[in-house]
């Protein structure tokens, strides 16, 4: 009765065949700029659901486009910053930085994070920090040990994985991360200021285009990987943590981009087609 695609080449033949048969069709695109599959399908489907208002201009039939945003899990709305900090056992007033990278190109960024963590520790850990190392956890621990960097008791924590991301993100004052659509959905939903380092290893450089939407609205700062060093990331984080007003403005801009009712709006758009 209804066929919905969510991007990716595998959805093209199915959604296209459904459209040819006169079956109601829709496609959802989380990224700011459509990929090849979504761009092609947008010419034949009944409805295109997008993540950002800025995305509408990239489609040949803007009248078919509806801005729904990207759904965010309900547990990202569970804690206030104060509740999250208490649950994590953060007893002092130092701000908390959360840093995490996706699997693509993570080793490149984790090598830069070792420099970041080394300087942070040597300067007496001016802020708390939780870093998700992923599959690079073992060698990061070894490299920090080789450099004589001791994190115990500093408030700096390197985890293999962050299993309680909604809790940690709720407690964070600044997030340093990639610019995938789902991550940006979580940041906007929670109003978290961010330093974005888009992955250059993804199709059509779409993470850079995602990041630009937030940067142009004043919600985030952009550091391209080619220009990125551990030193630069550290200096950027330190400057933002020292500017409460700037972070407050970024948080406000993030929330203005949020689509907390995305799942409901997607449901309604699909029900209208039926």
XYZ file of C-alpha atoms in Angstrom, residues 12-188:
177
model
C 16.334 2.860 -5.634
C 14.986 -0.105 -7.663
C 12.268 -0.928 -5.117
C 10.925 2.614 -4.697
C 11.229 3.353 -8.420
C 9.331 0.171 -9.347
C 6.597 1.034 -6.838
C 6.236 4.522 -8.332
C 5.950 3.011 -11.835
C 3.110 0.777 -10.580
C 1.237 3.726 -9.104
C 1.844 2.667 -5.492
C 2.181 5.668 -3.140
C 5.886 6.307 -2.464
C 8.045 8.447 -0.211
C 11.715 8.891 0.569
C 13.419 10.263 3.688
C 16.779 12.046 3.442
C 18.525 12.920 6.707
C 21.465 14.693 5.099
C 21.274 18.366 4.175
C 22.084 17.717 0.506
C 20.515 14.719 -1.267
C 22.654 11.847 -2.445
C 22.336 10.365 -5.941
C 19.605 7.908 -4.953
C 17.392 10.474 -3.246
C 17.954 13.003 -6.033
C 16.842 10.479 -8.643
C 13.865 9.215 -6.637
C 12.697 12.745 -5.812
C 11.554 13.059 -9.442
C 9.114 10.127 -9.148
C 8.001 9.818 -5.497
C 4.923 11.469 -3.999
C 6.711 12.851 -0.950
C 10.307 13.747 -0.008
C 10.923 14.103 3.741
C 14.049 16.074 4.675
C 16.039 16.981 7.752
C 16.467 20.738 7.275
C 14.504 23.617 5.766
C 17.694 24.518 3.845
C 17.420 21.168 2.030
C 14.280 22.162 0.096
C 16.240 24.186 -2.476
C 18.109 21.074 -3.652
C 15.023 19.400 -5.130
C 13.366 19.891 -8.535
C 9.871 19.587 -7.035
C 9.916 21.609 -3.788
C 6.139 21.233 -3.491
C 6.676 17.521 -2.756
C 9.160 18.264 0.030
C 8.170 18.278 3.701
C 10.610 19.102 6.522
C 10.274 16.401 9.179
C 13.774 16.283 10.624
C 15.467 13.065 11.711
C 14.023 11.028 14.596
C 15.944 10.992 17.875
C 15.552 8.231 20.475
C 13.330 9.180 23.394
C 16.037 8.542 25.998
C 17.941 11.596 24.715
C 15.223 13.677 26.387
C 15.378 11.825 29.706
C 17.849 13.929 31.742
C 18.558 17.565 32.481
C 22.223 18.605 32.588
C 22.086 18.744 36.394
C 20.508 15.288 36.699
C 22.987 13.792 34.230
C 26.012 15.252 36.036
C 24.737 13.899 39.355
C 24.190 10.443 37.848
C 27.740 10.469 36.437
C 29.101 11.495 39.858
C 30.521 14.835 38.690
C 30.886 16.761 41.935
C 32.899 19.831 40.884
C 31.890 22.700 38.619
C 34.346 22.023 35.797
C 32.573 21.886 32.419
C 32.399 18.545 30.605
C 33.605 17.914 27.054
C 32.349 14.863 25.174
C 34.356 13.746 22.145
C 33.593 10.818 19.865
C 34.276 9.871 16.231
C 32.526 7.523 13.831
C 34.261 4.383 12.638
C 35.210 5.859 9.242
C 38.475 7.712 9.661
C 38.342 7.379 13.424
C 42.006 6.346 13.684
C 43.081 9.595 12.006
C 41.135 11.644 14.560
C 42.044 9.467 17.533
C 45.734 10.073 16.806
C 45.021 13.791 17.071
C 43.042 13.199 20.238
C 46.136 11.668 21.873
C 47.881 15.053 21.420
C 44.738 16.778 22.758
C 44.602 14.527 25.838
C 48.330 14.904 26.496
C 48.140 18.695 26.585
C 44.913 18.604 28.585
C 46.525 16.431 31.267
C 49.730 18.508 31.363
C 47.680 21.687 31.897
C 45.990 20.176 34.943
C 42.735 19.106 33.251
C 40.990 22.506 33.128
C 37.789 20.718 32.122
C 36.326 17.248 32.482
C 36.450 15.086 29.398
C 34.906 11.795 28.258
C 36.311 10.441 24.988
C 34.928 7.440 23.101
C 37.887 5.703 21.411
C 36.041 2.788 19.783
C 38.251 0.161 18.185
C 41.345 2.337 18.780
C 41.004 2.082 22.565
C 43.917 -0.340 23.141
C 46.569 1.524 21.165
C 45.407 4.885 22.532
C 45.939 3.588 26.068
C 49.385 2.282 25.107
C 50.373 5.555 23.424
C 49.263 7.666 26.380
C 51.233 5.362 28.700
C 54.296 5.610 26.437
C 54.092 9.416 26.665
C 53.788 9.264 30.437
C 50.260 10.713 30.432
C 48.363 9.676 33.562
C 44.597 10.241 33.448
C 43.558 8.636 36.718
C 42.004 11.147 39.090
C 42.094 13.993 36.542
C 38.475 13.907 35.412
C 39.668 12.859 31.934
C 38.257 9.508 30.893
C 38.935 7.454 27.754
C 36.296 4.788 27.190
C 36.261 2.017 24.630
C 32.581 2.708 23.936
C 30.063 5.142 25.379
C 27.081 2.924 26.059
C 25.179 5.624 27.970
C 25.392 8.308 25.255
C 22.074 10.036 26.143
C 23.286 10.466 29.733
C 26.789 11.667 28.812
C 25.522 14.041 26.124
C 22.969 15.508 28.537
C 25.787 16.259 31.005
C 28.117 17.727 28.367
C 28.807 21.433 27.929
C 30.544 20.945 24.572
C 30.574 18.077 22.065
C 33.411 17.411 19.610
C 32.343 15.000 16.872
C 31.693 14.193 13.221
C 28.667 15.583 11.352
C 26.517 12.588 10.498
C 22.799 13.339 10.259
C 21.772 11.259 13.285
C 24.430 12.852 15.487
C 23.323 16.327 14.427
C 19.728 15.361 15.206
C 20.777 14.489 18.750
C 22.826 17.679 19.176
C 19.989 19.920 18.007
